[in-house]
GROMACS .gro file of C-alpha atoms in nm:
model
  477
    1MET     CA    1   1.686  -1.309   6.905
    2PHE     CA    2   1.755  -1.185   6.552
    3ASN     CA    3   1.510  -1.432   6.404
    4ASN     CA    4   1.235  -1.333   6.650
    5GLN     CA    5   1.287  -0.960   6.567
    6GLU     CA    6   1.272  -1.047   6.197
    7ILE     CA    7   0.951  -1.243   6.245
    8LYS     CA    8   0.796  -0.957   6.445
    9SER     CA    9   0.901  -0.710   6.180
   10ASP     CA   10   0.742  -0.914   5.905
   11ASP     CA   11   0.420  -0.957   6.113
   12ILE     CA   12   0.408  -0.583   6.170
   13ILE     CA   13   0.461  -0.504   5.805
   14SER     CA   14   0.195  -0.759   5.698
   15LEU     CA   15  -0.052  -0.621   5.953
   16THR     CA   16   0.019  -0.262   5.847
   17ASN     CA   17  -0.043  -0.350   5.480
   18THR     CA   18  -0.364  -0.529   5.565
   19LEU     CA   19  -0.497  -0.237   5.768
   20ARG     CA   20  -0.392   0.008   5.503
   21TRP     CA   21  -0.612  -0.154   5.237
   22GLU     CA   22  -0.901  -0.200   5.478
   23LEU     CA   23  -0.913   0.185   5.488
   24GLY     CA   24  -0.988   0.189   5.111
   25ILE     CA   25  -0.794   0.297   4.805
   26ASP     CA   26  -0.915   0.653   4.837
   27PHE     CA   27  -0.762   0.695   5.190
   28HIS     CA   28  -0.479   0.906   5.058
   29ASP     CA   29  -0.717   1.122   4.856
   30LYS     CA   30  -0.939   1.186   5.164
   31ILE     CA   31  -0.638   1.295   5.364
   32ILE     CA   32  -0.519   1.532   5.094
   33GLU     CA   33  -0.874   1.674   5.046
   34SER     CA   34  -0.908   1.741   5.417
   35ILE     CA   35  -0.566   1.915   5.430
   36TYR     CA   36  -0.659   2.134   5.134
   37ALA     CA   37  -1.003   2.211   5.283
   38ASP     CA   38  -0.841   2.321   5.610
   39ALA     CA   39  -0.577   2.524   5.427
   40SER     CA   40  -0.844   2.690   5.214
   41LYS     CA   41  -1.047   2.771   5.530
   42ILE     CA   42  -0.751   2.931   5.701
   43ALA     CA   43  -0.651   3.123   5.388
   44LYS     CA   44  -1.006   3.268   5.353
   45GLN     CA   45  -1.004   3.385   5.718
   46SER     CA   46  -0.661   3.543   5.699
   47ILE     CA   47  -0.616   3.671   5.340
   48GLN     CA   48  -0.840   3.886   5.128
   49ILE     CA   49  -0.785   3.919   4.749
   50GLU     CA   50  -0.979   4.161   4.533
   51ASP     CA   51  -1.220   3.984   4.297
   52ALA     CA   52  -1.082   3.646   4.416
   53LYS     CA   53  -1.433   3.531   4.511
   54ASN     CA   54  -1.584   3.590   4.170
   55SER     CA   55  -1.280   3.431   3.994
   56THR     CA   56  -1.292   3.121   4.229
   57ILE     CA   57  -1.667   3.078   4.171
   58LEU     CA   58  -1.623   3.097   3.795
   59ASP     CA   59  -1.338   2.839   3.803
   60GLN     CA   60  -1.554   2.607   4.018
   61LYS     CA   61  -1.849   2.644   3.775
   62ILE     CA   62  -1.634   2.557   3.476
   63ASP     CA   63  -1.475   2.259   3.666
   64ASN     CA   64  -1.816   2.129   3.761
   65ILE     CA   65  -1.879   2.089   3.389
   66ILE     CA   66  -1.547   1.980   3.233
   67THR     CA   67  -1.457   1.735   3.519
   68SER     CA   68  -1.809   1.592   3.554
   69LYS     CA   69  -1.885   1.224   3.491
   70TRP     CA   70  -2.132   1.318   3.220
   71PHE     CA   71  -1.957   1.598   3.033
   72GLY     CA   72  -1.587   1.551   3.116
   73PHE     CA   73  -1.502   1.282   2.857
   74PRO     CA   74  -1.727   1.415   2.572
   75ILE     CA   75  -1.570   1.765   2.615
   76MET     CA   76  -1.221   1.607   2.626
   77PHE     CA   77  -1.273   1.406   2.312
   78LEU     CA   78  -1.432   1.703   2.137
   79LEU     CA   79  -1.140   1.926   2.210
   80LEU     CA   80  -0.907   1.658   2.099
   81ALA     CA   81  -1.096   1.619   1.774
   82ILE     CA   82  -1.095   1.992   1.719
   83VAL     CA   83  -0.716   2.002   1.770
   84PHE     CA   84  -0.675   1.713   1.528
   85TRP     CA   85  -0.896   1.877   1.274
   86ILE     CA   86  -0.714   2.207   1.295
   87THR     CA   87  -0.382   2.025   1.273
   88VAL     CA   88  -0.475   1.814   0.968
   89ALA     CA   89  -0.672   2.080   0.777
   90GLY     CA   90  -0.424   2.359   0.871
   91ALA     CA   91  -0.119   2.153   0.772
   92ASN     CA   92  -0.248   2.080   0.417
   93ILE     CA   93  -0.165   2.426   0.270
   94PRO     CA   94   0.186   2.471   0.421
   95SER     CA   95   0.264   2.101   0.345
   96SER     CA   96   0.167   2.166  -0.020
   97TRP     CA   97   0.389   2.480  -0.030
   98LEU     CA   98   0.682   2.290   0.115
   99ALA     CA   99   0.626   2.000  -0.125
  100ALA     CA  100   0.612   2.238  -0.421
  101ILE     CA  101   0.940   2.395  -0.317
  102LEU     CA  102   1.138   2.094  -0.195
  103LEU     CA  103   0.998   1.825  -0.430
  104ASP     CA  104   0.873   1.999  -0.741
  105THR     CA  105   1.133   2.277  -0.769
  106ILE     CA  106   1.455   2.198  -0.582
  107HIS     CA  107   1.461   1.832  -0.674
  108PRO     CA  108   1.451   1.889  -1.053
  109PHE     CA  109   1.702   2.176  -1.004
  110LEU     CA  110   1.947   1.941  -0.827
  111LYS     CA  111   1.892   1.672  -1.091
  112ASN     CA  112   1.969   1.931  -1.362
  113ILE     CA  113   2.291   2.034  -1.192
  114ALA     CA  114   2.400   1.674  -1.146
  115SER     CA  115   2.345   1.611  -1.513
  116GLN     CA  116   2.538   1.921  -1.617
  117ILE     CA  117   2.844   1.833  -1.407
  118GLY     CA  118   2.840   1.473  -1.525
  119MET     CA  119   2.762   1.318  -1.183
  120PRO     CA  120   2.759   0.937  -1.209
  121TRP     CA  121   2.399   0.801  -1.219
  122TRP     CA  122   2.443   0.600  -0.902
  123LEU     CA  123   2.576   0.893  -0.704
  124ASP     CA  124   2.297   1.110  -0.841
  125GLY     CA  125   2.048   0.846  -0.728
  126VAL     CA  126   2.193   0.790  -0.381
  127LEU     CA  127   2.230   1.161  -0.292
  128ILE     CA  128   1.940   1.328  -0.476
  129ASP     CA  129   1.676   1.061  -0.534
  130GLY     CA  130   1.755   0.885  -0.209
  131ALA     CA  131   1.892   1.108   0.068
  132TYR     CA  132   1.746   1.438  -0.046
  133MET     CA  133   1.410   1.306  -0.128
  134ALA     CA  134   1.372   1.144   0.213
  135PHE     CA  135   1.476   1.476   0.372
  136ALA     CA  136   1.222   1.665   0.155
  137TRP     CA  137   0.934   1.429   0.232
  138VAL     CA  138   0.993   1.439   0.612
  139VAL     CA  139   1.019   1.816   0.625
  140SER     CA  140   0.712   1.876   0.404
  141VAL     CA  141   0.497   1.620   0.577
  142MET     CA  142   0.618   1.636   0.938
  143LEU     CA  143   0.694   2.005   0.999
  144PRO     CA  144   0.356   2.173   0.935
  145PRO     CA  145   0.140   1.943   1.157
  146MET     CA  146   0.397   1.954   1.439
  147ALA     CA  147   0.418   2.339   1.412
  148ILE     CA  148   0.038   2.350   1.456
  149PHE     CA  149  -0.026   2.066   1.708
  150PHE     CA  150   0.242   2.148   1.964
  151PRO     CA  151   0.144   2.518   2.003
  152LEU     CA  152  -0.224   2.418   2.037
  153PHE     CA  153  -0.135   2.150   2.295
  154THR     CA  154   0.086   2.396   2.487
  155LEU     CA  155  -0.192   2.659   2.486
  156LEU     CA  156  -0.430   2.403   2.642
  157GLU     CA  157  -0.154   2.331   2.897
  158ASP     CA  158  -0.100   2.701   2.975
  159LEU     CA  159  -0.472   2.765   2.995
  160GLY     CA  160  -0.499   2.511   3.271
  161TYR     CA  161  -0.710   2.250   3.089
  162LEU     CA  162  -0.461   1.963   3.062
  163PRO     CA  163  -0.450   1.908   3.443
  164ARG     CA  164  -0.822   1.860   3.415
  165VAL     CA  165  -0.764   1.592   3.150
  166ALA     CA  166  -0.536   1.413   3.393
  167PHE     CA  167  -0.800   1.441   3.661
  168ASN     CA  168  -1.069   1.283   3.426
  169MET     CA  169  -0.847   1.005   3.318
  170ASP     CA  170  -0.690   0.925   3.660
  171SER     CA  171  -0.947   0.663   3.759
  172LEU     CA  172  -0.912   0.475   3.429
  173PHE     CA  173  -0.532   0.465   3.438
  174ARG     CA  174  -0.535   0.377   3.814
  175LYS     CA  175  -0.757   0.081   3.744
  176ALA     CA  176  -0.500  -0.019   3.472
  177GLY     CA  177  -0.219   0.000   3.735
  178ALA     CA  178  -0.076   0.312   3.574
  179HIS     CA  179  -0.039   0.678   3.674
  180GLY     CA  180  -0.307   0.944   3.605
  181LYS     CA  181  -0.055   1.175   3.454
  182GLN     CA  182  -0.005   0.912   3.170
  183ALA     CA  183  -0.313   1.076   3.022
  184LEU     CA  184  -0.100   1.385   2.956
  185THR     CA  185   0.199   1.193   2.799
  186MET     CA  186  -0.053   0.994   2.591
  187SER     CA  187  -0.207   1.316   2.463
  188MET     CA  188   0.133   1.455   2.380
  189GLY     CA  189   0.205   1.139   2.184
  190PHE     CA  190  -0.074   1.228   1.942
  191GLY     CA  191   0.161   1.499   1.822
  192CYS     CA  192   0.480   1.292   1.832
  193ASN     CA  193   0.566   0.981   2.030
  194ALA     CA  194   0.920   1.101   2.098
  195ALA     CA  195   0.783   1.415   2.261
  196GLY     CA  196   0.537   1.195   2.456
  197VAL     CA  197   0.820   0.985   2.587
  198VAL     CA  198   1.004   1.297   2.700
  199ALA     CA  199   0.680   1.411   2.863
  200THR     CA  200   0.685   1.111   3.101
  201ARG     CA  201   0.930   1.295   3.317
  202VAL     CA  202   0.629   1.440   3.492
  203ILE     CA  203   0.570   1.089   3.644
  204ASP     CA  204   0.777   1.040   3.954
  205SER     CA  205   0.734   0.662   3.994
  206PRO     CA  206   1.000   0.476   3.787
  207ARG     CA  207   0.762   0.177   3.734
  208GLU     CA  208   0.472   0.387   3.616
  209ARG     CA  209   0.693   0.604   3.408
  210LEU     CA  210   0.816   0.292   3.226
  211ILE     CA  211   0.458   0.186   3.159
  212ALA     CA  212   0.384   0.528   3.017
  213ILE     CA  213   0.694   0.514   2.795
  214ILE     CA  214   0.630   0.158   2.661
  215THR     CA  215   0.258   0.237   2.584
  216ASN     CA  216   0.301   0.582   2.434
  217ASN     CA  217   0.341   0.427   2.090
  218PHE     CA  218  -0.031   0.343   2.094
  219SER     CA  219  -0.101   0.719   2.056
  220LEU     CA  220  -0.136   0.781   1.683
  221CYS     CA  221   0.131   1.034   1.607
  222ASN     CA  222   0.105   1.297   1.331
  223GLY     CA  223   0.338   1.087   1.110
  224ARG     CA  224   0.078   0.812   1.089
  225TRP     CA  225  -0.226   1.037   1.030
  226PRO     CA  226  -0.155   1.082   0.654
  227THR     CA  227  -0.147   0.700   0.606
  228GLN     CA  228  -0.470   0.656   0.806
  229ILE     CA  229  -0.652   0.935   0.627
  230LEU     CA  230  -0.546   0.825   0.276
  231ILE     CA  231  -0.627   0.460   0.324
  232ALA     CA  232  -0.956   0.541   0.497
  233THR     CA  233  -1.056   0.778   0.217
  234ILE     CA  234  -0.979   0.528  -0.062
  235PHE     CA  235  -1.109   0.202   0.085
  236ILE     CA  236  -1.349   0.290   0.374
  237GLY     CA  237  -1.504   0.606   0.230
  238GLY     CA  238  -1.543   0.425  -0.104
  239LEU     CA  239  -1.795   0.184   0.049
  240VAL     CA  240  -2.067   0.454   0.093
  241PRO     CA  241  -2.223   0.722  -0.125
  242SER     CA  242  -1.993   1.020  -0.201
  243HIS     CA  243  -2.189   1.258   0.029
  244TRP     CA  244  -2.118   1.028   0.324
  245ALA     CA  245  -1.760   0.938   0.228
  246GLY     CA  246  -1.586   1.218   0.422
  247LEU     CA  247  -1.776   1.154   0.740
  248VAL     CA  248  -1.730   0.772   0.727
  249SER     CA  249  -1.357   0.810   0.652
  250ALA     CA  250  -1.311   1.051   0.943
  251GLY     CA  251  -1.500   0.818   1.171
  252ALA     CA  252  -1.271   0.531   1.065
  253VAL     CA  253  -0.961   0.728   1.148
  254VAL     CA  254  -1.097   0.852   1.484
  255SER     CA  255  -1.195   0.484   1.562
  256ILE     CA  256  -0.836   0.379   1.512
  257ALA     CA  257  -0.717   0.665   1.739
  258VAL     CA  258  -0.971   0.560   2.008
  259LEU     CA  259  -0.860   0.198   1.964
  260GLY     CA  260  -0.507   0.315   2.041
  261ILE     CA  261  -0.627   0.461   2.377
  262VAL     CA  262  -0.795   0.122   2.453
  263PHE     CA  263  -0.475  -0.065   2.373
  264SER     CA  264  -0.277   0.184   2.594
  265LEU     CA  265  -0.500   0.099   2.894
  266LEU     CA  266  -0.510  -0.281   2.825
  267VAL     CA  267  -0.130  -0.307   2.785
  268SER     CA  268  -0.069  -0.080   3.089
  269TRP     CA  269  -0.288  -0.322   3.290
  270GLY     CA  270  -0.095  -0.621   3.148
  271LEU     CA  271   0.241  -0.469   3.230
  272SER     CA  272   0.135  -0.370   3.589
  273LYS     CA  273   0.032  -0.736   3.641
  274SER     CA  274   0.345  -0.889   3.497
  275ILE     CA  275   0.693  -0.753   3.437
  276LEU     CA  276   0.613  -0.415   3.596
  277ARG     CA  277   0.395  -0.546   3.878
  278GLY     CA  278   0.288  -0.305   4.144
  279GLN     CA  279   0.009  -0.092   4.284
  280ALA     CA  280  -0.082   0.232   4.114
  281SER     CA  281   0.057   0.524   4.314
  282THR     CA  282  -0.168   0.798   4.425
  283PHE     CA  283  -0.083   1.158   4.343
  284SER     CA  284  -0.216   1.498   4.448
  285LEU     CA  285  -0.320   1.703   4.150
  286GLU     CA  286  -0.392   2.061   4.239
  287LEU     CA  287  -0.604   2.209   3.964
  288PRO     CA  288  -0.452   2.541   3.877
  289PRO     CA  289  -0.674   2.845   3.815
  290TYR     CA  290  -0.763   2.921   3.451
  291ARG     CA  291  -0.546   3.193   3.310
  292PRO     CA  292  -0.483   3.352   2.968
  293PRO     CA  293  -0.214   3.168   2.778
  294ARG     CA  294   0.134   3.332   2.740
  295ILE     CA  295   0.153   3.336   2.359
  296LEU     CA  296   0.523   3.416   2.310
  297GLN     CA  297   0.640   3.163   2.570
  298THR     CA  298   0.408   2.906   2.423
  299LEU     CA  299   0.546   2.955   2.070
  300TYR     CA  300   0.904   2.927   2.196
  301THR     CA  301   0.836   2.617   2.407
  302SER     CA  302   0.640   2.435   2.137
  303LEU     CA  303   0.842   2.538   1.831
  304ILE     CA  304   1.197   2.534   1.958
  305ASP     CA  305   1.188   2.277   2.245
  306ARG     CA  306   0.954   2.037   2.073
  307THR     CA  307   0.908   2.080   1.703
  308ILE     CA  308   1.262   2.166   1.590
  309LEU     CA  309   1.427   1.911   1.824
  310VAL     CA  310   1.203   1.624   1.713
  311LEU     CA  311   1.228   1.725   1.343
  312TRP     CA  312   1.606   1.738   1.362
  313ARG     CA  313   1.628   1.388   1.510
  314ALA     CA  314   1.380   1.257   1.247
  315ILE     CA  315   1.590   1.408   0.965
  316ALA     CA  316   1.911   1.256   1.102
  317PHE     CA  317   1.755   0.910   1.093
  318THR     CA  318   1.560   0.951   0.770
  319ILE     CA  319   1.844   1.046   0.534
  320PRO     CA  320   2.014   0.711   0.567
  321ALA     CA  321   1.673   0.544   0.508
  322GLY     CA  322   1.634   0.737   0.182
  323ILE     CA  323   1.970   0.601   0.067
  324ILE     CA  324   1.865   0.246   0.158
  325ILE     CA  325   1.528   0.287  -0.030
  326TRP     CA  326   1.714   0.384  -0.351
  327LEU     CA  327   1.969   0.106  -0.312
  328VAL     CA  328   1.721  -0.175  -0.259
  329ALA     CA  329   1.525  -0.060  -0.564
  330ASN     CA  330   1.828  -0.031  -0.789
  331ILE     CA  331   2.067  -0.305  -0.696
  332TYR     CA  332   1.985  -0.608  -0.909
  333ILE     CA  333   2.061  -0.980  -0.867
  334GLY     CA  334   1.985  -1.131  -1.199
  335GLU     CA  335   1.661  -0.986  -1.325
  336LEU     CA  336   1.518  -0.882  -0.996
  337SER     CA  337   1.609  -0.596  -0.760
  338LEU     CA  338   1.673  -0.656  -0.385
  339ALA     CA  339   1.332  -0.503  -0.319
  340GLU     CA  340   1.156  -0.750  -0.554
  341TYR     CA  341   1.341  -1.041  -0.401
  342PHE     CA  342   1.231  -0.943  -0.043
  343ILE     CA  343   0.874  -0.870  -0.151
  344ASP     CA  344   0.846  -1.215  -0.326
  345TRP     CA  345   1.001  -1.390  -0.020
  346ALA     CA  346   0.781  -1.206   0.231
  347ASN     CA  347   0.445  -1.229   0.049
  348PRO     CA  348   0.349  -1.578   0.167
  349PHE     CA  349   0.426  -1.492   0.523
  350ALA     CA  350   0.256  -1.144   0.503
  351PHE     CA  351  -0.068  -1.287   0.349
  352TYR     CA  352  -0.134  -1.472   0.682
  353PHE     CA  353  -0.167  -1.125   0.839
  354GLY     CA  354  -0.373  -0.966   0.563
  355LEU     CA  355  -0.071  -0.763   0.445
  356ASN     CA  356   0.185  -0.809   0.166
  357GLY     CA  357   0.558  -0.792   0.110
  358VAL     CA  358   0.547  -0.431  -0.005
  359ILE     CA  359   0.390  -0.316   0.324
  360LEU     CA  360   0.646  -0.514   0.538
  361LEU     CA  361   0.945  -0.379   0.337
  362ALA     CA  362   0.805  -0.022   0.350
  363TYR     CA  363   0.771  -0.036   0.731
  364ILE     CA  364   1.123  -0.187   0.772
  365ILE     CA  365   1.279   0.085   0.555
  366ALA     CA  366   1.061   0.359   0.704
  367ILE     CA  367   1.152   0.286   1.068
  368PRO     CA  368   1.324   0.626   1.083
  369ALA     CA  369   0.999   0.812   0.998
  370ASN     CA  370   0.638   0.710   0.944
  371GLU     CA  371   0.600   1.006   0.706
  372ILE     CA  372   0.766   0.817   0.421
  373VAL     CA  373   0.552   0.501   0.442
  374ILE     CA  374   0.300   0.587   0.179
  375PRO     CA  375   0.554   0.728  -0.081
  376THR     CA  376   0.764   0.414  -0.025
  377ILE     CA  377   0.465   0.183  -0.062
  378LEU     CA  378   0.363   0.350  -0.391
  379MET     CA  379   0.714   0.332  -0.529
  380LEU     CA  380   0.759  -0.039  -0.432
  381THR     CA  381   0.408  -0.124  -0.569
  382VAL     CA  382   0.492   0.029  -0.906
  383ILE     CA  383   0.817  -0.166  -0.922
  384ASN     CA  384   0.671  -0.495  -0.810
  385SER     CA  385   0.361  -0.469  -1.028
  386GLY     CA  386   0.558  -0.374  -1.340
  387LEU     CA  387   0.360  -0.054  -1.392
  388THR     CA  388   0.513   0.200  -1.636
  389GLY     CA  389   0.486   0.572  -1.678
  390ILE     CA  390   0.417   0.629  -1.307
  391GLY     CA  391   0.655   0.809  -1.072
  392GLU     CA  392   1.010   0.924  -1.151
  393GLY     CA  393   1.198   0.599  -1.155
  394ALA     CA  394   1.305   0.316  -0.927
  395GLY     CA  395   1.392   0.423  -0.572
  396VAL     CA  396   1.226   0.764  -0.607
  397MET     CA  397   0.944   0.812  -0.359
  398PHE     CA  398   0.634   0.988  -0.481
  399GLU     CA  399   0.270   1.061  -0.403
  400LEU     CA  400  -0.017   1.138  -0.636
  401ASP     CA  401  -0.257   1.434  -0.607
  402SER     CA  402  -0.546   1.217  -0.728
  403VAL     CA  403  -0.693   0.970  -0.476
  404ALA     CA  404  -0.840   0.773  -0.775
  405ASP     CA  405  -0.493   0.732  -0.929
  406THR     CA  406  -0.351   0.622  -0.598
  407LYS     CA  407  -0.632   0.361  -0.561
  408ARG     CA  408  -0.555   0.231  -0.911
  409ILE     CA  409  -0.193   0.175  -0.819
  410LEU     CA  410  -0.278  -0.005  -0.490
  411THR     CA  411  -0.550  -0.217  -0.655
  412ALA     CA  412  -0.298  -0.321  -0.925
  413GLY     CA  413  -0.077  -0.429  -0.634
  414GLY     CA  414  -0.342  -0.665  -0.514
  415TRP     CA  415  -0.483  -0.447  -0.239
  416THR     CA  416  -0.830  -0.523  -0.099
  417LEU     CA  417  -1.051  -0.384   0.176
  418LEU     CA  418  -0.893  -0.641   0.414
  419THR     CA  419  -0.546  -0.516   0.321
  420ALA     CA  420  -0.651  -0.156   0.390
  421ILE     CA  421  -0.804  -0.242   0.732
  422ASN     CA  422  -0.496  -0.438   0.842
  423LEU     CA  423  -0.266  -0.161   0.723
  424MET     CA  424  -0.458   0.087   0.937
  425LEU     CA  425  -0.431  -0.151   1.236
  426PHE     CA  426  -0.064  -0.222   1.170
  427SER     CA  427   0.012   0.149   1.134
  428LEU     CA  428  -0.133   0.196   1.485
  429LEU     CA  429   0.033  -0.112   1.646
  430HIS     CA  430   0.375  -0.150   1.484
  431ASN     CA  431   0.707  -0.061   1.650
  432PRO     CA  432   0.795   0.305   1.727
  433CYS     CA  433   1.007   0.503   1.476
  434SER     CA  434   1.378   0.523   1.528
  435THR     CA  435   1.351   0.882   1.664
  436THR     CA  436   1.119   0.755   1.943
  437LEU     CA  437   1.337   0.447   2.008
  438TYR     CA  438   1.643   0.670   2.045
  439THR     CA  439   1.451   0.891   2.284
  440ILE     CA  440   1.334   0.588   2.479
  441TYR     CA  441   1.690   0.478   2.517
  442LYS     CA  442   1.803   0.829   2.623
  443GLU     CA  443   1.530   0.843   2.887
  444THR     CA  444   1.566   0.488   3.026
  445LYS     CA  445   1.936   0.427   2.962
  446SER     CA  446   1.837   0.068   2.901
  447ILE     CA  447   1.861  -0.151   2.587
  448LYS     CA  448   1.621  -0.396   2.756
  449TRP     CA  449   1.335  -0.149   2.792
  450THR     CA  450   1.400  -0.001   2.452
  451ALA     CA  451   1.376  -0.348   2.295
  452ILE     CA  452   1.051  -0.421   2.483
  453SER     CA  453   0.915  -0.086   2.371
  454ALA     CA  454   0.985  -0.190   2.005
  455LEU     CA  455   0.886  -0.559   2.012
  456LEU     CA  456   0.579  -0.552   2.230
  457PRO     CA  457   0.362  -0.327   1.999
  458LEU     CA  458   0.500  -0.506   1.692
  459THR     CA  459   0.401  -0.843   1.834
  460ILE     CA  460   0.051  -0.714   1.925
  461GLY     CA  461   0.020  -0.570   1.578
  462PHE     CA  462   0.086  -0.906   1.406
  463ILE     CA  463  -0.144  -1.088   1.642
  464VAL     CA  464  -0.432  -0.846   1.584
  465CYS     CA  465  -0.383  -0.849   1.206
  466PHE     CA  466  -0.368  -1.231   1.205
  467PHE     CA  467  -0.701  -1.275   1.397
  468VAL     CA  468  -0.870  -0.996   1.192
  469THR     CA  469  -0.762  -1.181   0.874
  470GLN     CA  470  -0.871  -1.526   0.988
  471LEU     CA  471  -1.207  -1.396   1.105
  472TRP     CA  472  -1.253  -1.209   0.779
  473LEU     CA  473  -1.176  -1.522   0.576
  474LEU     CA  474  -1.394  -1.733   0.799
  475PHE     CA  475  -1.708  -1.509   0.760
  476SER     CA  476  -1.646  -1.429   0.394
  477SER     CA  477  -1.615  -1.796   0.283
   0.00000   0.00000   0.00000
């Protein structure tokens, strides 16, 4: 009797599932649309709101443009590009001010005090050249863009535009087996991946939330923009006449950002067909009316809840990294430092991927914060190449104001156009920073999913760099 009931239950479930999909994937959407249409009809007959008709008509006219098949995506990418441009251009001046205060003024002041009180050279190096310099770099590079990007992003959210972004991207993410709201968390990741991971709380499905968490690293966060911009300016912009250099460099960086969106969709699809198998869930997204942003609330939410929290976590992880940077550059075994030993050992392996030992060591040390990648690469290149008269000593991170001088250092370190392209790709596809990994663990409470979130993009990064290198060598020979 039990077996017959079980068989009947299985048959009923199977038949139900078959009939469900015969109705089409938009069955849920049609039901919701009919419910809202009936509710709207009843509301219009029973409630009268002054000027509501004009307001609704205006909202509908705007939505017909920004959610259309022809204009929706171009407008979305244009607004995203404007936000990026404002963030990058607007952050230059405050970043320079902070660097002048923290790096050019306070650092020499601390060094002078250490010298006057007779502090041992190694303690001076560990605390001031290591820990303090890492703190100063992260604050000066990370704080200004976050303090600009997050308020702009929150303003778009408060204005009512971001739900339209989710609406536009829903079909793409649904085809990838992911949730439409992943578009919002992906956009937040362009400011900071840790904030993007926290933003996945808006996704109710645990499976689809995990997909959004794992793939958020493919959004090019503000900590990686300086690396992309500098390398593109030096090596990509240098391929064309000077009057085209800026446009070509910007195009290269935007291409990397768009490539990140492509990888986010592809990896989401792969996860939904493998370890996170399942059908994309449908969700009802009610587009809110457009409204003036609440400026004070926006500033509080974006600066206190997002910027300060993320910055604090980054600082907590970066200070130990600064100490390690100084130690590996100043602890010697024989005639070589630990850094030089690692670089010499890693070079043969790294060359297969169009990279070098300096880049690999910089990314290992800079796991706490992507903001210190370029200063670390320059410092390690100077040490490994035996260059003199550049920087402030072994283990002291630095950057140069002159792009030409930076190019000379990198070229002396054996950099080529292939190295630059692969660094830009690896910067997009490597593992998340420690702040993001810590946030992933806090959100998932799982070492397994945290490890997958770290190793999956890193593996993809090495695979992509390997094939790019081999194709480059094949066609250039």
